[in-house]
Coordinates of C-alpha atoms and ligand atoms in Angstrom, one line a residue:
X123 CA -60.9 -20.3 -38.1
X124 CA -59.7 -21.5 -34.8
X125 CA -61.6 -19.7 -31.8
X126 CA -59.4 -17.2 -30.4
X127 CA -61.0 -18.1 -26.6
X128 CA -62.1 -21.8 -26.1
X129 CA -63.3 -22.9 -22.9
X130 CA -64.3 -26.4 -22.0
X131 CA -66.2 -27.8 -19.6
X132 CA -64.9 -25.5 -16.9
X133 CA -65.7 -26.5 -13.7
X134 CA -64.6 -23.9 -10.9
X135 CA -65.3 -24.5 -7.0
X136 CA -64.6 -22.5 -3.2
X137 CA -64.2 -24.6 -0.9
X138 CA -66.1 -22.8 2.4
X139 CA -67.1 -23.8 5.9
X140 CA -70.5 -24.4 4.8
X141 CA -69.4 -27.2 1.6
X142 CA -68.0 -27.3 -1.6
X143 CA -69.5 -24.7 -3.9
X144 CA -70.0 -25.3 -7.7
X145 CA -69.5 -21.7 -9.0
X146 CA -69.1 -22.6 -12.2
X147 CA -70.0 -26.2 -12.8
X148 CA -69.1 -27.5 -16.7
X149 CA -69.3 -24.1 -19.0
X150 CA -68.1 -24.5 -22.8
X151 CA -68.2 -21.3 -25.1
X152 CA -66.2 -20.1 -27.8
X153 CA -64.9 -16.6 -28.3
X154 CA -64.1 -15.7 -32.1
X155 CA -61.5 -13.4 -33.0
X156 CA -62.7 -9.9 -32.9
X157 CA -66.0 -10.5 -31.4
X158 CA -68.3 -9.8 -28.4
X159 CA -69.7 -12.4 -26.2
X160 CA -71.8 -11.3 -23.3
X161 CA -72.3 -13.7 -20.7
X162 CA -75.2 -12.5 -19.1
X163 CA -77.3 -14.0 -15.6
X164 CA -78.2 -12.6 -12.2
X165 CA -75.8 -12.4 -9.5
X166 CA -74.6 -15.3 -8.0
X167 CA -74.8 -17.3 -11.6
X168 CA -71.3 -18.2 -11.9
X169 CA -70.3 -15.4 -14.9
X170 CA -67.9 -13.3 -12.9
X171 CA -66.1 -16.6 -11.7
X172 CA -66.3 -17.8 -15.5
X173 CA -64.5 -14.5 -16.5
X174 CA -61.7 -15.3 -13.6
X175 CA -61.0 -18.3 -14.1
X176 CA -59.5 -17.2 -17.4
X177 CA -56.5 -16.1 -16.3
X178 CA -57.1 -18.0 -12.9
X179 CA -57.9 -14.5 -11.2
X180 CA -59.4 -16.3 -8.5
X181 CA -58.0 -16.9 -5.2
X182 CA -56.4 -20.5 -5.0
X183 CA -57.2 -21.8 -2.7
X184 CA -59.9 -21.8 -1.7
X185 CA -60.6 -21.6 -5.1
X186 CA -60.2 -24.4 -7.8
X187 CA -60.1 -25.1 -11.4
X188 CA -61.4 -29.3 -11.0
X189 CA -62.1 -29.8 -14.5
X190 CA -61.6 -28.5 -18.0
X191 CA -60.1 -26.7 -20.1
X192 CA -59.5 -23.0 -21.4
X193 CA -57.6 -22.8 -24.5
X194 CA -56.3 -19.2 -25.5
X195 CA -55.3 -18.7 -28.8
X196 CA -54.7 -22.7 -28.6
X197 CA -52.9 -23.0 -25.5
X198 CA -54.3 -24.0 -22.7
X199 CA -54.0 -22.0 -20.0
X200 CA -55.0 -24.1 -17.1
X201 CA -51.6 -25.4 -17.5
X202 CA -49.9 -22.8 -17.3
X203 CA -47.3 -21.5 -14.7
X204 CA -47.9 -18.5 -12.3
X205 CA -45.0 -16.9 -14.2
X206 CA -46.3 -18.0 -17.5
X207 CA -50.3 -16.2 -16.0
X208 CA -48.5 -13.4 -14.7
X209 CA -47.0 -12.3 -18.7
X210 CA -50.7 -13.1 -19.9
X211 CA -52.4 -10.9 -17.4
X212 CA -52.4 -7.0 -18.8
X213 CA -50.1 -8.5 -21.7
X214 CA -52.3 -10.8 -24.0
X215 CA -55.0 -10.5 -21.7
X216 CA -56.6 -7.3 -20.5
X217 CA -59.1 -6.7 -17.6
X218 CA -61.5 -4.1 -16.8
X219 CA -63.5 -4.3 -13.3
X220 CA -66.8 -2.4 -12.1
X221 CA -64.9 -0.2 -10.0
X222 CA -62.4 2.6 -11.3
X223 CA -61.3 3.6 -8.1
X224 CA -60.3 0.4 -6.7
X225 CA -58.2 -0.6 -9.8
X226 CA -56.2 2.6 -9.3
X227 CA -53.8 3.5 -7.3
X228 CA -54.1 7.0 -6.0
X229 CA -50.9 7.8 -5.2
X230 CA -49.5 7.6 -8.7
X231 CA -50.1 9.7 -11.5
X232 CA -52.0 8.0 -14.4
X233 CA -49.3 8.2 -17.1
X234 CA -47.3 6.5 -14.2
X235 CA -49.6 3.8 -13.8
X236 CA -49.9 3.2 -17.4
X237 CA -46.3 3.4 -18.6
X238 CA -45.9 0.5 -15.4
X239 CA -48.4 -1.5 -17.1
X240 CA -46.6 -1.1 -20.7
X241 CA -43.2 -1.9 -19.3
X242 CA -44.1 -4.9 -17.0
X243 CA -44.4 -6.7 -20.7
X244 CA -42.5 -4.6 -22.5
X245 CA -38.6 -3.3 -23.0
X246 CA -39.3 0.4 -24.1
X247 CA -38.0 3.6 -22.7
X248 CA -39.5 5.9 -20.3
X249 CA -39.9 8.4 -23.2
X250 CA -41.4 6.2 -25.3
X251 CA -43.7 4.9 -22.7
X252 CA -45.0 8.0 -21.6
X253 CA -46.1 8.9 -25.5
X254 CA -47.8 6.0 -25.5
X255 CA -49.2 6.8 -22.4
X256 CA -50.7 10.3 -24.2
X257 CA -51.8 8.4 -27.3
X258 CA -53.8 5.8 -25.3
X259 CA -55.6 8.6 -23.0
X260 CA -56.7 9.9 -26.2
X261 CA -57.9 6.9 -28.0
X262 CA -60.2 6.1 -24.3
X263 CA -61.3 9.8 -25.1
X264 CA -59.6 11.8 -22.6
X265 CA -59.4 16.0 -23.2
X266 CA -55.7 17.5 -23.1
X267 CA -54.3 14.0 -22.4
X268 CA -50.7 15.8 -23.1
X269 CA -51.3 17.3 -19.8
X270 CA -53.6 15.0 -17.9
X271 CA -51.2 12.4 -18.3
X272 CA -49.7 13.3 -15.1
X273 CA -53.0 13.5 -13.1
X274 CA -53.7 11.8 -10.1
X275 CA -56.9 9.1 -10.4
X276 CA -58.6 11.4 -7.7
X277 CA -58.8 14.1 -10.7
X278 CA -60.8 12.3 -12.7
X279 CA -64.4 12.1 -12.5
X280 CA -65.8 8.0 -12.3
X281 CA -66.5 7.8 -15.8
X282 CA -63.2 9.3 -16.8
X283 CA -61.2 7.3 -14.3
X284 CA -63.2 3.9 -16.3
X285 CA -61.5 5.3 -19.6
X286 CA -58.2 5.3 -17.9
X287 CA -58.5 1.5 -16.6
X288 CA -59.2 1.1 -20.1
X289 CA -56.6 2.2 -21.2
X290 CA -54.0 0.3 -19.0
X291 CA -55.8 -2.6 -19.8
X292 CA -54.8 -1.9 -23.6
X293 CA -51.5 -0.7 -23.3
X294 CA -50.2 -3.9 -24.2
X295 CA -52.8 -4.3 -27.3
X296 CA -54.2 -7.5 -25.9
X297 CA -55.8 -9.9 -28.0
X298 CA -58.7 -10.4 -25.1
X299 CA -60.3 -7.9 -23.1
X300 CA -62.5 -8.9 -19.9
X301 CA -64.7 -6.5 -18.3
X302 CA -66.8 -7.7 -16.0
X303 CA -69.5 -4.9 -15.3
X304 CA -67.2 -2.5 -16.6
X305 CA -70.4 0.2 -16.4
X306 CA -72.6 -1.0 -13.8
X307 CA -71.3 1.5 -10.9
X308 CA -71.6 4.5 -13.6
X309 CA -74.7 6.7 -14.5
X310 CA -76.8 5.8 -17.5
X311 CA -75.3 8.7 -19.9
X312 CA -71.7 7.7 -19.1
X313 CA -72.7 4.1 -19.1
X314 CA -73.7 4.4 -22.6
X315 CA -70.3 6.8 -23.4
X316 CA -68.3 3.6 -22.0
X317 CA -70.2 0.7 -24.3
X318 CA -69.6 3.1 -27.4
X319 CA -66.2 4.1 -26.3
X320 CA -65.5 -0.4 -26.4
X321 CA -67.2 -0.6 -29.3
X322 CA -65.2 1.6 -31.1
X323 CA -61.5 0.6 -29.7
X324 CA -62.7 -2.8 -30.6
X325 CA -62.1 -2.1 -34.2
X326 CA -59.0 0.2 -33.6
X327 CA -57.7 -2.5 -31.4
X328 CA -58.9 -5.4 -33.2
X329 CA -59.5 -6.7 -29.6
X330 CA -62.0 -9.8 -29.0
X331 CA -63.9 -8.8 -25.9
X332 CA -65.8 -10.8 -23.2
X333 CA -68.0 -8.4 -21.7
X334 CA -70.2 -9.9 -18.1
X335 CA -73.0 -8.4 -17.4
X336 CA -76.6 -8.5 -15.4
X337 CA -78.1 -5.9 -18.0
X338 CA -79.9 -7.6 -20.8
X339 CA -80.1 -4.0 -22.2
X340 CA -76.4 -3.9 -21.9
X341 CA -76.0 -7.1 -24.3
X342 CA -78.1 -5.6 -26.9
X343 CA -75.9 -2.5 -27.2
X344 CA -72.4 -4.3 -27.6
X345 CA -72.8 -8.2 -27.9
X346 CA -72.4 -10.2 -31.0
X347 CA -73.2 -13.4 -29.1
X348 CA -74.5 -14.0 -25.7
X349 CA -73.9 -16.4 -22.9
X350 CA -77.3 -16.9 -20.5
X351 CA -75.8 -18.7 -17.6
X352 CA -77.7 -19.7 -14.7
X353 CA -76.5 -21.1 -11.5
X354 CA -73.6 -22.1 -12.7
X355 CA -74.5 -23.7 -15.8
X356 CA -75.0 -22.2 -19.3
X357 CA -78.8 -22.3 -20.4
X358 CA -78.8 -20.8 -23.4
X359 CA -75.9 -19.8 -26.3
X360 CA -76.5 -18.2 -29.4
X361 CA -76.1 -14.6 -31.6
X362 CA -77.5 -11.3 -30.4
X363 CA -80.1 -11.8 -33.2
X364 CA -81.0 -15.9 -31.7
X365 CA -81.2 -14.5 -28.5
X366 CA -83.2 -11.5 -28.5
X367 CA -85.7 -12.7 -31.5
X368 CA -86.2 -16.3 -30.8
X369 CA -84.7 -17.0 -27.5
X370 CA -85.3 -20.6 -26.8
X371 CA -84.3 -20.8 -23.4
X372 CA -87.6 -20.5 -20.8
X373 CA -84.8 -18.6 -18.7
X374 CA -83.8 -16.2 -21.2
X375 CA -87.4 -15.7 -22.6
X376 CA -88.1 -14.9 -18.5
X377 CA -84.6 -12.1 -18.4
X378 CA -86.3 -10.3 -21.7
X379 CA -89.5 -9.9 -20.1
X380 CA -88.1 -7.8 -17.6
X381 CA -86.5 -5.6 -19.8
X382 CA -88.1 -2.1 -19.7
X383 CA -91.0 -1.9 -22.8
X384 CA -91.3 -5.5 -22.3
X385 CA -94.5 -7.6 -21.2
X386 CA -93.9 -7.6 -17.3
X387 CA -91.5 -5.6 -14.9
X388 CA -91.8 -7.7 -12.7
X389 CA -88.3 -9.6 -11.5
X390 CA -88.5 -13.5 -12.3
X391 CA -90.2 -14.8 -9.2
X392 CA -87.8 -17.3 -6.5
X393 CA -84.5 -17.5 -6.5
X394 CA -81.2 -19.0 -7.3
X395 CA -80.5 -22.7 -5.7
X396 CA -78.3 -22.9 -3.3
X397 CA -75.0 -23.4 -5.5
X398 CA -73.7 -26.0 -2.4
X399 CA -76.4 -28.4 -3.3
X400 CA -77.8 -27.8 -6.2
X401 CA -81.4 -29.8 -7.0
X402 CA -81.4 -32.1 -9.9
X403 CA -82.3 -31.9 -13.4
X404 CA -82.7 -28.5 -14.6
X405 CA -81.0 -26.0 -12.3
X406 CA -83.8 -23.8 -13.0
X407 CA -86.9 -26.2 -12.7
X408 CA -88.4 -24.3 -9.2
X409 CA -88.8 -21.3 -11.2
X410 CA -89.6 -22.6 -14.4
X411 CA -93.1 -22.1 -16.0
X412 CA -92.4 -25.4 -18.7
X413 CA -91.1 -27.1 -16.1
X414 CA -92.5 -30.8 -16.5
X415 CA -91.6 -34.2 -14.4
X416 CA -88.4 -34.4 -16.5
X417 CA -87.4 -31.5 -15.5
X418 CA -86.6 -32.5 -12.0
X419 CA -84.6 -35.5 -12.1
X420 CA -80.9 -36.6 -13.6
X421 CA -78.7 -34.2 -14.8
X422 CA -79.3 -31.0 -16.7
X423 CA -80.3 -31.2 -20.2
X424 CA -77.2 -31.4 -22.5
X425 CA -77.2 -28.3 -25.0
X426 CA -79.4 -29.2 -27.9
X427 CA -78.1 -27.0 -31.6
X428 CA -81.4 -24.9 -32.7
X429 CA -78.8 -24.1 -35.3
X430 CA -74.7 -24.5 -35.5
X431 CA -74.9 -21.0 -33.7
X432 CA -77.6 -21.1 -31.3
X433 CA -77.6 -24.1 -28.6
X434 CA -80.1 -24.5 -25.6
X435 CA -80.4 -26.5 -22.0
X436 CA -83.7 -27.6 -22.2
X437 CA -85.6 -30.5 -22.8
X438 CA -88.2 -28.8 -25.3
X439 CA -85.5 -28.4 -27.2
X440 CA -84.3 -32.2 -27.6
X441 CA -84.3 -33.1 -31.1
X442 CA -88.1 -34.8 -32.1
X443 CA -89.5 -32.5 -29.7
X444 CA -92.0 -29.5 -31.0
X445 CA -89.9 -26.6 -28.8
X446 CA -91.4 -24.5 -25.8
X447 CA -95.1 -25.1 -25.5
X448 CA -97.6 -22.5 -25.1
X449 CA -96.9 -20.2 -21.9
X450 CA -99.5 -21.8 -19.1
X451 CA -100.4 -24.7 -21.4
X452 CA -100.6 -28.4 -20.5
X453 CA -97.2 -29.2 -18.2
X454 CA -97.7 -32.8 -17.9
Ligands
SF4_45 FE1 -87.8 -25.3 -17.7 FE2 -87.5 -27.9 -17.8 FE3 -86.5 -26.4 -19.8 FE4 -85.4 -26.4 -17.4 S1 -85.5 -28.1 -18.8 S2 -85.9 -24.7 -18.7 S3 -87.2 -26.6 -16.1 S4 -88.7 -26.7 -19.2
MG46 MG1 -70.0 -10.3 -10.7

């Protein structure tokens, strides 16, 4: 089956005062129908602007698509018109942010604000509308949404406002839904509500879902496949099951180590290279325990297949070699 999602070699840029920066600099993943792909990475790794550059979210300029391709549902849609984005955005293509209140407008009620985003793509009547309007506040799990349909955002608690932006963003029964930290600025309990709550509409909605996210934890509750990127760059692509059971990637293997009931606590040690002038070889060679003198020079490594499924940026990983050797072992 054709992916439903298929990016290729993205390369997104800013251009600042300070240089060109390679935000996202040659990313290729699929998205099947009907799945979950977590791309996953620290801040500053280039998964927000993946997730933008979708539906070209990002400000142009000084943004920039300068390579690539992303081909939705076959088309692609770096070709496409502003017109032509505009229809895709909240139509085919959904989008859930980490903040509620700032994807809300508080001075209109929420049945408003979703019947709007039904009839921007669609030539229904305001009755009609404003059902739907009540029968998507309660599929996001809203009491009494007969009545809290004409709320104001500012009567909602955060957690409750998150399950209205969810429900705009699938008043149009999308075929994609982006959320990009969708539960990071919420507590743990409602956090947890939220990924159930997208796991569940996924199957009512039949919705493929790219889902960005800093949480390891995060990926283990909702992903069927995961995207590590890092610096730009995607280190490591593979199932839920590859990556959490035999992650190949010394940068992934590093994330899960953090992760609470795991080995260490402590956060990787360094930091992210500077994304204007990024070092060669692997982009994550300073902070890399298997780093070797390989590591440091040419490009980075191209993904090698583990299996069809799982794929890796490393040079342990080139076909002939024997994998990842042991932790603190010979690093010629
Ligand atoms: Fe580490 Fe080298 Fe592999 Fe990069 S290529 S992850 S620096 S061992
Ligand atoms: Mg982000």
């Amino acid at each position: 089956d054709e992916p439903l999602l298929s990016i290729r070699n993205l390369r997104t840029r800013f251009h600042t005062d300070d240089g060109v920066v390679e935000a996202v600099d040659g990313v290729s993943f699929d998205v099947a129908r009907g799945e979950t792909v977590c791309i996953v990475g620290e801040s500053g790794s280039g998964k927000s602007v993946t997730s933008e550059s979708i539906t070209q979210l990002i400000p142009m300029p000084p943004g920039e698509i300068a390579d690539g391709e992303v081909y939705f549902d076959g088309e692609d849609v770096t070709t496409l018109s502003d017109g032509e984005l505009r229809a895709l955005r909240g139509g085919r293509i959904g989008h859930v942010f980490q903040n509620p209140q700032g994807a809300l407008n508080p001075v209109y009620t929420v049945g408003y604000q979703i019947r709007e985003a039904i009839t921007a793509h669609h030539d229904v009547s305001k009755a009609d509308a404003r059902q739907r309007a009540i029968d998507l506040l309660e599929d996001v799990g809203i009491p009494e949404a007969a009545t809290r349909v004409d709320d104001y955002p500012h009567e909602f608690s955060g957690g409750m406002k998150q399950r209205v932006v969810i429900a705009i963003a699938l008043a149009c029964e999308p075929d994609l839904l982006i959320a990009d930290e969708p539960t990071t600025a919420l507590d743990v309990t409602i956090e947890a509500q939220i990924l159930d709550l997208l796991d569940n509409l996924q199957d009512e909605y039949d919705v493929s879902i790219v889902f960005i996210t800093h949480d390891l934890g995060v990926v283990a509750e909702i992903a069927d496949r995961v995207v590590v990127m890092y610096a730009g760059k995607v280190m490591e692509v593979g199932t839920v099951e590859d990556v959490f059971e035999t992650p190949a990637h010394p940068y992934t293997q590093a994330l899960l180590e953090c992760l609470p009931g795991r080995s260490t606590l402590e956060p990787i040690p360094g930091s992210l290279p500077s994304p204007i002038d990024p070092p060669d070889g692997c982009r994550f060679h300073d902070r890399c325990t298997y780093a070797n003198g390989e590591c440091s020079v040419g490009e980075q490594p191209p993904m090698y297949d583990r299996s069809p499924e799982h794929r890796v940026s490393c040079v342990h990983w080139e076909p002939g070699s024997d994998g990842l050797p042991e932790p603190g072992g010979d690093r010629d």
